[in-house]
Amino acid sequence: MNRSWILIVQTRGTRLQQQNMLKSFTSFTEKMRWISRMRRCFIYNVLIRMNKFLATLKKLDRKPAKSCVNPDYMSSQQDINAKMRAILIDWLIEVHYKFELMDETLFLTVNVIDRFLEKEVVPRKKLQLVGITALLLACKYEEVSVPVVEDLVLISDRAYTKGQILEMEKLILNTLQFNMSVPTPYVFMKRFLKAADADKQLELVSFFMLELCLVEYQMLNYRPSHLAAAAVYTAQCAINRCQQWTKVCESHSRYTGDQLLECSRMMVDFHQKAGTGKLTGVHRKYSTYKFGCAAKILPAQFMLELGGTAPPPSGAI
């Protein structure tokens, strides 16, 4: 029996009241159907836009672009080297942590530094100036609340003035042609963590692996998506003590476990040495309860003993 008819039979009152009740019920039903249709359309449009956005990111990630960095750019520098870059980024990771900035800000900061150093020869005494200015630019792009320039002057122990930072800001923006929208490993990491159905532990260990790579100049040989996928893969192996890379992860990342193996082995090596070297900023950060003591998980040493040779890394250019 029709639900509207049941409603009329069970409702006491005049015929006019019954007709009004029927109209109200019909109107309510149609409104609910309209809301359901609109919700489906909204979800469909969001999925379409998201897929287009991801396709654009992958296109930028796999083709030479303004966001890519020459992994051999340090050879054109005269007064700085990869070790100095590592010291700078290790320090910036600590500054980023003290200011309680968002993760994406850190990855954009490192990207800006590398792209600028690729195009400009920088003397040793101005390398830290480039670093804190890149952090300022990344904050302006990503953060809601931006550190004031005076704070950056203090954090650098007054090595530079406010005027020098603002001048460097203009130089960096002009050199990079104001291009701040770039696909960093962070963007891919969030996507791959969803594909891996990650819990909080896997997320923190994955970011620990990825931030270890920021300090290492040699990791510029890998695309941002490759680094993100390898970080998730390595973290899963460390947590589960066995190789784990599902078909879902492979489908979303477009990397097989074999393709990630060489990069993952390097991450395992970084993990083993993270707490014993001179540059321990990432290890100290991820040894805190705030970051789940992710650095204290045992390295996946078994990956260093796996047979087979992975394909060579995909260069950034």
PDB file of C-alpha atoms in Angstrom:
ATOM      1  CA  MET A   1       0.000   0.000   0.000  1.00  0.00           C
ATOM      2  CA  ASN A   2       1.208   3.523  -0.838  1.00  0.00           C
ATOM      3  CA  ARG A   3       2.822   5.316   2.139  1.00  0.00           C
ATOM      4  CA  SER A   4       0.810   8.487   1.384  1.00  0.00           C
ATOM      5  CA  TRP A   5      -2.436   6.484   1.547  1.00  0.00           C
ATOM      6  CA  ILE A   6      -1.476   4.910   4.880  1.00  0.00           C
ATOM      7  CA  LEU A   7      -0.745   8.378   6.240  1.00  0.00           C
ATOM      8  CA  ILE A   8      -4.217   9.621   5.209  1.00  0.00           C
ATOM      9  CA  VAL A   9      -6.032   6.628   6.696  1.00  0.00           C
ATOM     10  CA  GLN A  10      -4.230   6.955  10.013  1.00  0.00           C
ATOM     11  CA  THR A  11      -4.695  10.724  10.271  1.00  0.00           C
ATOM     12  CA  ARG A  12      -7.814  11.964  12.029  1.00  0.00           C
ATOM     13  CA  GLY A  13      -9.479  15.186  10.947  1.00  0.00           C
ATOM     14  CA  THR A  14     -11.349  16.715   8.070  1.00  0.00           C
ATOM     15  CA  ARG A  15     -10.780  15.928   4.395  1.00  0.00           C
ATOM     16  CA  LEU A  16      -9.097  19.336   3.990  1.00  0.00           C
ATOM     17  CA  GLN A  17      -6.622  18.491   6.739  1.00  0.00           C
ATOM     18  CA  GLN A  18      -5.896  15.166   5.062  1.00  0.00           C
ATOM     19  CA  GLN A  19      -5.274  16.867   1.712  1.00  0.00           C
ATOM     20  CA  ASN A  20      -2.942  19.414   3.320  1.00  0.00           C
ATOM     21  CA  MET A  21      -1.071  16.600   5.053  1.00  0.00           C
ATOM     22  CA  LEU A  22      -0.684  14.781   1.734  1.00  0.00           C
ATOM     23  CA  LYS A  23       0.658  17.920   0.036  1.00  0.00           C
ATOM     24  CA  SER A  24       3.130  18.484   2.878  1.00  0.00           C
ATOM     25  CA  PHE A  25       4.308  14.881   2.771  1.00  0.00           C
ATOM     26  CA  THR A  26       4.704  14.955  -1.026  1.00  0.00           C
ATOM     27  CA  SER A  27       6.572  18.266  -0.850  1.00  0.00           C
ATOM     28  CA  PHE A  28       8.876  16.894   1.856  1.00  0.00           C
ATOM     29  CA  THR A  29       9.594  13.735  -0.154  1.00  0.00           C
ATOM     30  CA  GLU A  30      10.397  15.692  -3.313  1.00  0.00           C
ATOM     31  CA  LYS A  31      12.636  18.054  -1.339  1.00  0.00           C
ATOM     32  CA  MET A  32      14.577  15.106   0.100  1.00  0.00           C
ATOM     33  CA  ARG A  33      14.995  13.642  -3.382  1.00  0.00           C
ATOM     34  CA  TRP A  34      16.229  17.013  -4.662  1.00  0.00           C
ATOM     35  CA  ILE A  35      18.754  17.241  -1.801  1.00  0.00           C
ATOM     36  CA  SER A  36      19.968  13.712  -2.571  1.00  0.00           C
ATOM     37  CA  ARG A  37      20.400  14.576  -6.262  1.00  0.00           C
ATOM     38  CA  MET A  38      22.287  17.769  -5.412  1.00  0.00           C
ATOM     39  CA  ARG A  39      24.521  15.884  -2.993  1.00  0.00           C
ATOM     40  CA  ARG A  40      25.363  13.298  -5.654  1.00  0.00           C
ATOM     41  CA  CYS A  41      26.103  16.074  -8.158  1.00  0.00           C
ATOM     42  CA  PHE A  42      28.316  17.847  -5.623  1.00  0.00           C
ATOM     43  CA  ILE A  43      30.296  14.690  -4.854  1.00  0.00           C
ATOM     44  CA  TYR A  44      30.651  13.950  -8.576  1.00  0.00           C
ATOM     45  CA  ASN A  45      31.934  17.475  -9.301  1.00  0.00           C
ATOM     46  CA  VAL A  46      34.389  17.283  -6.399  1.00  0.00           C
ATOM     47  CA  LEU A  47      35.734  13.970  -7.701  1.00  0.00           C
ATOM     48  CA  ILE A  48      36.083  15.390 -11.219  1.00  0.00           C
ATOM     49  CA  ARG A  49      37.979  18.441  -9.953  1.00  0.00           C
ATOM     50  CA  MET A  50      40.153  16.335  -7.654  1.00  0.00           C
ATOM     51  CA  ASN A  51      41.100  13.968 -10.481  1.00  0.00           C
ATOM     52  CA  LYS A  52      41.974  16.929 -12.722  1.00  0.00           C
ATOM     53  CA  PHE A  53      44.094  18.418  -9.934  1.00  0.00           C
ATOM     54  CA  LEU A  54      45.938  15.132  -9.385  1.00  0.00           C
ATOM     55  CA  ALA A  55      46.477  14.743 -13.123  1.00  0.00           C
ATOM     56  CA  THR A  56      48.031  18.219 -13.228  1.00  0.00           C
ATOM     57  CA  LEU A  57      50.313  17.383 -10.300  1.00  0.00           C
ATOM     58  CA  LYS A  58      51.470  14.174 -11.943  1.00  0.00           C
ATOM     59  CA  LYS A  59      52.098  16.014 -15.202  1.00  0.00           C
ATOM     60  CA  LEU A  60      54.257  18.593 -13.410  1.00  0.00           C
ATOM     61  CA  ASP A  61      55.970  15.824 -11.474  1.00  0.00           C
ATOM     62  CA  ARG A  62      56.928  13.788 -14.545  1.00  0.00           C
ATOM     63  CA  LYS A  63      57.807  16.489 -17.068  1.00  0.00           C
ATOM     64  CA  PRO A  64      60.554  19.124 -16.980  1.00  0.00           C
ATOM     65  CA  ALA A  65      58.992  22.221 -15.438  1.00  0.00           C
ATOM     66  CA  LYS A  66      59.815  25.402 -13.573  1.00  0.00           C
ATOM     67  CA  SER A  67      59.198  23.541 -10.321  1.00  0.00           C
ATOM     68  CA  CYS A  68      61.854  20.904 -11.070  1.00  0.00           C
ATOM     69  CA  VAL A  69      65.391  21.170  -9.773  1.00  0.00           C
ATOM     70  CA  ASN A  70      68.557  20.065 -11.528  1.00  0.00           C
ATOM     71  CA  PRO A  71      70.005  17.392  -9.188  1.00  0.00           C
ATOM     72  CA  ASP A  72      73.503  18.526 -10.178  1.00  0.00           C
ATOM     73  CA  TYR A  73      73.018  22.268  -9.598  1.00  0.00           C
ATOM     74  CA  MET A  74      75.558  22.414  -6.766  1.00  0.00           C
ATOM     75  CA  SER A  75      78.390  21.987  -9.292  1.00  0.00           C
ATOM     76  CA  SER A  76      77.734  25.556 -10.489  1.00  0.00           C
ATOM     77  CA  GLN A  77      78.087  27.000  -6.979  1.00  0.00           C
ATOM     78  CA  GLN A  78      81.519  28.383  -6.120  1.00  0.00           C
ATOM     79  CA  ASP A  79      81.404  29.008  -2.369  1.00  0.00           C
ATOM     80  CA  ILE A  80      78.857  26.509  -1.015  1.00  0.00           C
ATOM     81  CA  ASN A  81      78.429  22.736  -1.224  1.00  0.00           C
ATOM     82  CA  ALA A  82      75.981  19.939  -0.404  1.00  0.00           C
ATOM     83  CA  LYS A  83      77.208  19.720   3.196  1.00  0.00           C
ATOM     84  CA  MET A  84      76.441  23.401   3.794  1.00  0.00           C
ATOM     85  CA  ARG A  85      73.003  22.900   2.283  1.00  0.00           C
ATOM     86  CA  ALA A  86      72.424  19.999   4.686  1.00  0.00           C
ATOM     87  CA  ILE A  87      73.442  22.121   7.696  1.00  0.00           C
ATOM     88  CA  LEU A  88      71.082  24.905   6.581  1.00  0.00           C
ATOM     89  CA  ILE A  89      68.081  22.627   6.092  1.00  0.00           C
ATOM     90  CA  ASP A  90      68.703  20.752   9.354  1.00  0.00           C
ATOM     91  CA  TRP A  91      68.635  24.130  11.136  1.00  0.00           C
ATOM     92  CA  LEU A  92      65.504  25.229   9.268  1.00  0.00           C
ATOM     93  CA  ILE A  93      63.731  22.026  10.328  1.00  0.00           C
ATOM     94  CA  GLU A  94      64.343  23.026  13.950  1.00  0.00           C
ATOM     95  CA  VAL A  95      63.189  26.605  13.284  1.00  0.00           C
ATOM     96  CA  HIS A  96      60.068  25.268  11.555  1.00  0.00           C
ATOM     97  CA  TYR A  97      59.369  23.068  14.589  1.00  0.00           C
ATOM     98  CA  LYS A  98      59.850  25.921  17.092  1.00  0.00           C
ATOM     99  CA  PHE A  99      57.482  28.192  15.160  1.00  0.00           C
ATOM    100  CA  GLU A 100      54.920  25.327  14.997  1.00  0.00           C
ATOM    101  CA  LEU A 101      54.393  25.762  11.264  1.00  0.00           C
ATOM    102  CA  MET A 102      52.489  23.442   8.932  1.00  0.00           C
ATOM    103  CA  ASP A 103      54.200  20.508   7.206  1.00  0.00           C
ATOM    104  CA  GLU A 104      53.638  21.896   3.710  1.00  0.00           C
ATOM    105  CA  THR A 105      55.528  25.061   4.681  1.00  0.00           C
ATOM    106  CA  LEU A 106      58.710  23.084   5.333  1.00  0.00           C
ATOM    107  CA  PHE A 107      58.610  21.245   2.011  1.00  0.00           C
ATOM    108  CA  LEU A 108      57.913  24.430   0.077  1.00  0.00           C
ATOM    109  CA  THR A 109      60.791  26.168   1.892  1.00  0.00           C
ATOM    110  CA  VAL A 110      63.281  23.524   0.758  1.00  0.00           C
ATOM    111  CA  ASN A 111      61.907  23.610  -2.789  1.00  0.00           C
ATOM    112  CA  VAL A 112      62.327  27.398  -2.953  1.00  0.00           C
ATOM    113  CA  ILE A 113      65.900  27.160  -1.652  1.00  0.00           C
ATOM    114  CA  ASP A 114      66.912  24.551  -4.218  1.00  0.00           C
ATOM    115  CA  ARG A 115      65.278  26.328  -7.149  1.00  0.00           C
ATOM    116  CA  PHE A 116      66.935  29.606  -6.181  1.00  0.00           C
ATOM    117  CA  LEU A 117      70.388  28.063  -5.687  1.00  0.00           C
ATOM    118  CA  GLU A 118      70.022  26.391  -9.069  1.00  0.00           C
ATOM    119  CA  LYS A 119      69.688  29.800 -10.745  1.00  0.00           C
ATOM    120  CA  GLU A 120      71.816  32.081  -8.557  1.00  0.00           C
ATOM    121  CA  VAL A 121      75.398  31.768  -7.332  1.00  0.00           C
ATOM    122  CA  VAL A 122      75.248  32.492  -3.591  1.00  0.00           C
ATOM    123  CA  PRO A 123      78.232  33.288  -1.337  1.00  0.00           C
ATOM    124  CA  ARG A 124      78.596  31.278   1.860  1.00  0.00           C
ATOM    125  CA  LYS A 125      77.824  34.226   4.126  1.00  0.00           C
ATOM    126  CA  LYS A 126      74.392  34.703   2.503  1.00  0.00           C
ATOM    127  CA  LEU A 127      73.254  31.066   2.477  1.00  0.00           C
ATOM    128  CA  GLN A 128      71.427  31.374   5.805  1.00  0.00           C
ATOM    129  CA  LEU A 129      69.799  34.566   4.532  1.00  0.00           C
ATOM    130  CA  VAL A 130      68.429  32.608   1.566  1.00  0.00           C
ATOM    131  CA  GLY A 131      67.118  29.974   3.981  1.00  0.00           C
ATOM    132  CA  ILE A 132      65.208  32.248   6.358  1.00  0.00           C
ATOM    133  CA  THR A 133      63.827  34.282   3.448  1.00  0.00           C
ATOM    134  CA  ALA A 134      62.613  31.105   1.724  1.00  0.00           C
ATOM    135  CA  LEU A 135      60.913  30.161   4.993  1.00  0.00           C
ATOM    136  CA  LEU A 136      59.242  33.580   5.124  1.00  0.00           C
ATOM    137  CA  LEU A 137      57.958  33.208   1.554  1.00  0.00           C
ATOM    138  CA  ALA A 138      56.662  29.693   2.229  1.00  0.00           C
ATOM    139  CA  CYS A 139      54.859  30.974   5.335  1.00  0.00           C
ATOM    140  CA  LYS A 140      53.207  33.746   3.332  1.00  0.00           C
ATOM    141  CA  TYR A 141      52.010  31.171   0.814  1.00  0.00           C
ATOM    142  CA  GLU A 142      50.871  28.414   3.202  1.00  0.00           C
ATOM    143  CA  GLU A 143      50.243  29.809   6.688  1.00  0.00           C
ATOM    144  CA  VAL A 144      47.355  31.809   8.118  1.00  0.00           C
ATOM    145  CA  SER A 145      49.611  33.484  10.688  1.00  0.00           C
ATOM    146  CA  VAL A 146      53.039  34.495   9.347  1.00  0.00           C
ATOM    147  CA  PRO A 147      56.110  35.086  11.568  1.00  0.00           C
ATOM    148  CA  VAL A 148      57.164  38.723  11.591  1.00  0.00           C
ATOM    149  CA  VAL A 149      60.502  39.576   9.984  1.00  0.00           C
ATOM    150  CA  GLU A 150      61.896  40.695  13.349  1.00  0.00           C
ATOM    151  CA  ASP A 151      61.468  37.114  14.642  1.00  0.00           C
ATOM    152  CA  LEU A 152      63.544  35.814  11.744  1.00  0.00           C
ATOM    153  CA  VAL A 153      66.226  38.394  12.521  1.00  0.00           C
ATOM    154  CA  LEU A 154      66.364  37.119  16.108  1.00  0.00           C
ATOM    155  CA  ILE A 155      66.323  33.431  15.156  1.00  0.00           C
ATOM    156  CA  SER A 156      69.338  34.034  12.902  1.00  0.00           C
ATOM    157  CA  ASP A 157      71.173  35.638  15.843  1.00  0.00           C
ATOM    158  CA  ARG A 158      70.969  39.057  14.160  1.00  0.00           C
ATOM    159  CA  ALA A 159      73.244  37.906  11.344  1.00  0.00           C
ATOM    160  CA  TYR A 160      71.032  39.869   8.926  1.00  0.00           C
ATOM    161  CA  THR A 161      68.884  42.973   9.107  1.00  0.00           C
ATOM    162  CA  LYS A 162      65.210  43.341   8.270  1.00  0.00           C
ATOM    163  CA  GLY A 163      66.187  45.281   5.142  1.00  0.00           C
ATOM    164  CA  GLN A 164      68.452  42.471   3.919  1.00  0.00           C
ATOM    165  CA  ILE A 165      65.674  39.911   4.353  1.00  0.00           C
ATOM    166  CA  LEU A 166      63.190  42.049   2.408  1.00  0.00           C
ATOM    167  CA  GLU A 167      65.731  42.620  -0.376  1.00  0.00           C
ATOM    168  CA  MET A 168      66.419  38.887  -0.603  1.00  0.00           C
ATOM    169  CA  GLU A 169      62.663  38.272  -0.686  1.00  0.00           C
ATOM    170  CA  LYS A 170      62.355  40.413  -3.819  1.00  0.00           C
ATOM    171  CA  LEU A 171      65.374  38.741  -5.419  1.00  0.00           C
ATOM    172  CA  ILE A 172      64.051  35.220  -4.815  1.00  0.00           C
ATOM    173  CA  LEU A 173      60.574  36.036  -6.131  1.00  0.00           C
ATOM    174  CA  ASN A 174      61.945  37.680  -9.267  1.00  0.00           C
ATOM    175  CA  THR A 175      64.395  34.831  -9.859  1.00  0.00           C
ATOM    176  CA  LEU A 176      61.628  32.230  -9.526  1.00  0.00           C
ATOM    177  CA  GLN A 177      59.224  34.411 -11.546  1.00  0.00           C
ATOM    178  CA  PHE A 178      56.815  34.395  -8.577  1.00  0.00           C
ATOM    179  CA  ASN A 179      56.164  30.678  -9.105  1.00  0.00           C
ATOM    180  CA  MET A 180      55.232  29.299  -5.678  1.00  0.00           C
ATOM    181  CA  SER A 181      52.657  26.712  -6.779  1.00  0.00           C
ATOM    182  CA  VAL A 182      54.782  23.589  -7.088  1.00  0.00           C
ATOM    183  CA  PRO A 183      54.200  19.861  -6.456  1.00  0.00           C
ATOM    184  CA  THR A 184      56.272  19.049  -3.372  1.00  0.00           C
ATOM    185  CA  PRO A 185      56.492  15.528  -1.876  1.00  0.00           C
ATOM    186  CA  TYR A 186      53.976  16.614   0.780  1.00  0.00           C
ATOM    187  CA  VAL A 187      51.112  16.829  -1.729  1.00  0.00           C
ATOM    188  CA  PHE A 188      51.711  13.289  -2.971  1.00  0.00           C
ATOM    189  CA  MET A 189      52.302  11.985   0.542  1.00  0.00           C
ATOM    190  CA  LYS A 190      48.783  12.879   1.696  1.00  0.00           C
ATOM    191  CA  ARG A 191      47.315  11.047  -1.292  1.00  0.00           C
ATOM    192  CA  PHE A 192      49.462   7.928  -0.848  1.00  0.00           C
ATOM    193  CA  LEU A 193      48.734   7.737   2.884  1.00  0.00           C
ATOM    194  CA  LYS A 194      45.019   7.605   2.093  1.00  0.00           C
ATOM    195  CA  ALA A 195      45.673   4.816  -0.412  1.00  0.00           C
ATOM    196  CA  ALA A 196      47.577   2.913   2.287  1.00  0.00           C
ATOM    197  CA  ASP A 197      44.677   3.410   4.741  1.00  0.00           C
ATOM    198  CA  ALA A 198      47.264   4.848   7.127  1.00  0.00           C
ATOM    199  CA  ASP A 199      46.797   5.192  10.862  1.00  0.00           C
ATOM    200  CA  LYS A 200      48.587   7.878  12.888  1.00  0.00           C
ATOM    201  CA  GLN A 201      51.699   5.763  13.412  1.00  0.00           C
ATOM    202  CA  LEU A 202      52.182   5.068   9.715  1.00  0.00           C
ATOM    203  CA  GLU A 203      51.615   8.739   8.909  1.00  0.00           C
ATOM    204  CA  LEU A 204      54.244   9.934  11.397  1.00  0.00           C
ATOM    205  CA  VAL A 205      56.847   7.321  10.438  1.00  0.00           C
ATOM    206  CA  SER A 206      56.290   8.122   6.748  1.00  0.00           C
ATOM    207  CA  PHE A 207      56.873  11.836   7.329  1.00  0.00           C
ATOM    208  CA  PHE A 208      59.950  11.007   9.410  1.00  0.00           C
ATOM    209  CA  MET A 209      61.400   9.100   6.439  1.00  0.00           C
ATOM    210  CA  LEU A 210      60.504  11.903   4.059  1.00  0.00           C
ATOM    211  CA  GLU A 211      62.005  14.672   6.188  1.00  0.00           C
ATOM    212  CA  LEU A 212      65.249  12.711   6.488  1.00  0.00           C
ATOM    213  CA  CYS A 213      65.463  13.022   2.699  1.00  0.00           C
ATOM    214  CA  LEU A 214      65.133  16.816   2.776  1.00  0.00           C
ATOM    215  CA  VAL A 215      68.607  17.132   4.266  1.00  0.00           C
ATOM    216  CA  GLU A 216      70.196  14.840   1.668  1.00  0.00           C
ATOM    217  CA  TYR A 217      71.198  16.625  -1.543  1.00  0.00           C
ATOM    218  CA  GLN A 218      71.435  13.323  -3.446  1.00  0.00           C
ATOM    219  CA  MET A 219      67.682  12.769  -3.031  1.00  0.00           C
ATOM    220  CA  LEU A 220      67.040  15.485  -5.625  1.00  0.00           C
ATOM    221  CA  ASN A 221      67.610  12.664  -8.110  1.00  0.00           C
ATOM    222  CA  TYR A 222      64.109  11.433  -7.305  1.00  0.00           C
ATOM    223  CA  ARG A 223      60.822  13.019  -8.276  1.00  0.00           C
ATOM    224  CA  PRO A 224      58.583  14.323  -5.470  1.00  0.00           C
ATOM    225  CA  SER A 225      56.043  11.543  -6.075  1.00  0.00           C
ATOM    226  CA  HIS A 226      58.791   8.909  -5.973  1.00  0.00           C
ATOM    227  CA  LEU A 227      60.063  10.179  -2.613  1.00  0.00           C
ATOM    228  CA  ALA A 228      56.564  10.247  -1.131  1.00  0.00           C
ATOM    229  CA  ALA A 229      55.748   6.721  -2.307  1.00  0.00           C
ATOM    230  CA  ALA A 230      59.095   5.367  -1.096  1.00  0.00           C
ATOM    231  CA  ALA A 231      58.585   6.995   2.315  1.00  0.00           C
ATOM    232  CA  VAL A 232      55.211   5.272   2.784  1.00  0.00           C
ATOM    233  CA  TYR A 233      56.643   1.979   1.519  1.00  0.00           C
ATOM    234  CA  THR A 234      59.666   2.175   3.854  1.00  0.00           C
ATOM    235  CA  ALA A 235      57.494   3.131   6.822  1.00  0.00           C
ATOM    236  CA  GLN A 236      55.174   0.172   6.207  1.00  0.00           C
ATOM    237  CA  CYS A 237      58.173  -2.160   6.043  1.00  0.00           C
ATOM    238  CA  ALA A 238      59.611  -0.740   9.284  1.00  0.00           C
ATOM    239  CA  ILE A 239      56.317  -1.053  11.168  1.00  0.00           C
ATOM    240  CA  ASN A 240      55.283  -4.482   9.871  1.00  0.00           C
ATOM    241  CA  ARG A 241      58.837  -5.907   9.612  1.00  0.00           C
ATOM    242  CA  CYS A 242      58.105  -7.221   6.129  1.00  0.00           C
ATOM    243  CA  GLN A 243      57.649  -5.883   2.608  1.00  0.00           C
ATOM    244  CA  GLN A 244      54.233  -4.337   2.165  1.00  0.00           C
ATOM    245  CA  TRP A 245      52.999  -2.446  -0.883  1.00  0.00           C
ATOM    246  CA  THR A 246      49.419  -3.193  -1.868  1.00  0.00           C
ATOM    247  CA  LYS A 247      47.869  -3.072  -5.321  1.00  0.00           C
ATOM    248  CA  VAL A 248      45.866  -0.039  -4.191  1.00  0.00           C
ATOM    249  CA  CYS A 249      49.079   1.813  -3.269  1.00  0.00           C
ATOM    250  CA  GLU A 250      50.660   0.769  -6.542  1.00  0.00           C
ATOM    251  CA  SER A 251      47.631   1.973  -8.506  1.00  0.00           C
ATOM    252  CA  HIS A 252      47.490   5.395  -6.831  1.00  0.00           C
ATOM    253  CA  SER A 253      51.236   6.030  -6.848  1.00  0.00           C
ATOM    254  CA  ARG A 254      52.000   4.310 -10.176  1.00  0.00           C
ATOM    255  CA  TYR A 255      55.143   2.846  -8.632  1.00  0.00           C
ATOM    256  CA  THR A 256      55.771  -0.837  -7.987  1.00  0.00           C
ATOM    257  CA  GLY A 257      57.635  -2.093  -4.951  1.00  0.00           C
ATOM    258  CA  ASP A 258      60.633  -2.929  -7.154  1.00  0.00           C
ATOM    259  CA  GLN A 259      60.743   0.628  -8.503  1.00  0.00           C
ATOM    260  CA  LEU A 260      60.751   2.012  -4.953  1.00  0.00           C
ATOM    261  CA  LEU A 261      63.281  -0.418  -3.524  1.00  0.00           C
ATOM    262  CA  GLU A 262      66.486   1.514  -4.264  1.00  0.00           C
ATOM    263  CA  CYS A 263      65.114   4.773  -2.844  1.00  0.00           C
ATOM    264  CA  SER A 264      63.722   2.911   0.174  1.00  0.00           C
ATOM    265  CA  ARG A 265      67.108   1.353   0.879  1.00  0.00           C
ATOM    266  CA  MET A 266      68.607   4.830   1.036  1.00  0.00           C
ATOM    267  CA  MET A 267      65.903   5.882   3.500  1.00  0.00           C
ATOM    268  CA  VAL A 268      66.681   2.864   5.680  1.00  0.00           C
ATOM    269  CA  ASP A 269      70.338   3.900   5.664  1.00  0.00           C
ATOM    270  CA  PHE A 270      69.398   7.475   6.653  1.00  0.00           C
ATOM    271  CA  HIS A 271      67.185   6.044   9.407  1.00  0.00           C
ATOM    272  CA  GLN A 272      70.050   3.986  10.838  1.00  0.00           C
ATOM    273  CA  LYS A 273      72.348   7.018  11.019  1.00  0.00           C
ATOM    274  CA  ALA A 274      69.720   9.631  11.985  1.00  0.00           C
ATOM    275  CA  GLY A 275      70.513   9.756  15.695  1.00  0.00           C
ATOM    276  CA  THR A 276      74.287   9.407  15.541  1.00  0.00           C
ATOM    277  CA  GLY A 277      75.488  12.027  13.056  1.00  0.00           C
ATOM    278  CA  LYS A 278      76.038  15.750  13.508  1.00  0.00           C
ATOM    279  CA  LEU A 279      72.754  16.715  11.839  1.00  0.00           C
ATOM    280  CA  THR A 280      70.087  15.299  14.130  1.00  0.00           C
ATOM    281  CA  GLY A 281      67.300  17.867  13.793  1.00  0.00           C
ATOM    282  CA  VAL A 282      64.821  15.463  12.183  1.00  0.00           C
ATOM    283  CA  HIS A 283      65.638  12.673  14.644  1.00  0.00           C
ATOM    284  CA  ARG A 284      65.157  14.930  17.683  1.00  0.00           C
ATOM    285  CA  LYS A 285      61.885  16.265  16.297  1.00  0.00           C
ATOM    286  CA  TYR A 286      60.447  12.794  15.696  1.00  0.00           C
ATOM    287  CA  SER A 287      61.713  11.479  19.040  1.00  0.00           C
ATOM    288  CA  THR A 288      59.164  13.652  20.867  1.00  0.00           C
ATOM    289  CA  TYR A 289      55.747  12.448  22.037  1.00  0.00           C
ATOM    290  CA  LYS A 290      54.141  15.102  19.845  1.00  0.00           C
ATOM    291  CA  PHE A 291      55.381  13.160  16.824  1.00  0.00           C
ATOM    292  CA  GLY A 292      54.661   9.744  18.267  1.00  0.00           C
ATOM    293  CA  CYS A 293      58.332   8.907  18.929  1.00  0.00           C
ATOM    294  CA  ALA A 294      58.406   7.823  15.284  1.00  0.00           C
ATOM    295  CA  ALA A 295      62.212   8.030  15.169  1.00  0.00           C
ATOM    296  CA  LYS A 296      62.494   5.273  17.782  1.00  0.00           C
ATOM    297  CA  ILE A 297      61.010   2.590  15.553  1.00  0.00           C
ATOM    298  CA  LEU A 298      63.639   0.073  14.439  1.00  0.00           C
ATOM    299  CA  PRO A 299      64.989   0.552  10.892  1.00  0.00           C
ATOM    300  CA  ALA A 300      63.862  -1.987   8.276  1.00  0.00           C
ATOM    301  CA  GLN A 301      67.365  -3.430   7.894  1.00  0.00           C
ATOM    302  CA  PHE A 302      66.104  -6.491   6.048  1.00  0.00           C
ATOM    303  CA  MET A 303      65.458  -4.250   3.027  1.00  0.00           C
ATOM    304  CA  LEU A 304      69.207  -3.682   2.657  1.00  0.00           C
ATOM    305  CA  GLU A 305      69.662  -7.417   2.155  1.00  0.00           C
ATOM    306  CA  LEU A 306      66.923  -7.923  -0.431  1.00  0.00           C
ATOM    307  CA  GLY A 307      68.106  -9.251  -3.764  1.00  0.00           C
ATOM    308  CA  GLY A 308      67.491  -7.677  -7.121  1.00  0.00           C
ATOM    309  CA  THR A 309      68.363  -4.343  -8.585  1.00  0.00           C
ATOM    310  CA  ALA A 310      65.787  -1.609  -8.838  1.00  0.00           C
ATOM    311  CA  PRO A 311      65.559   0.652 -11.886  1.00  0.00           C
ATOM    312  CA  PRO A 312      67.716   3.777 -11.705  1.00  0.00           C
ATOM    313  CA  PRO A 313      66.101   6.840 -10.114  1.00  0.00           C
ATOM    314  CA  SER A 314      63.973   9.067 -12.286  1.00  0.00           C
ATOM    315  CA  GLY A 315      65.804  12.384 -12.500  1.00  0.00           C
ATOM    316  CA  ALA A 316      64.042  15.619 -11.708  1.00  0.00           C
ATOM    317  CA  ILE A 317      64.832  17.003 -15.140  1.00  0.00           C
TER     318      ILE A 317
END
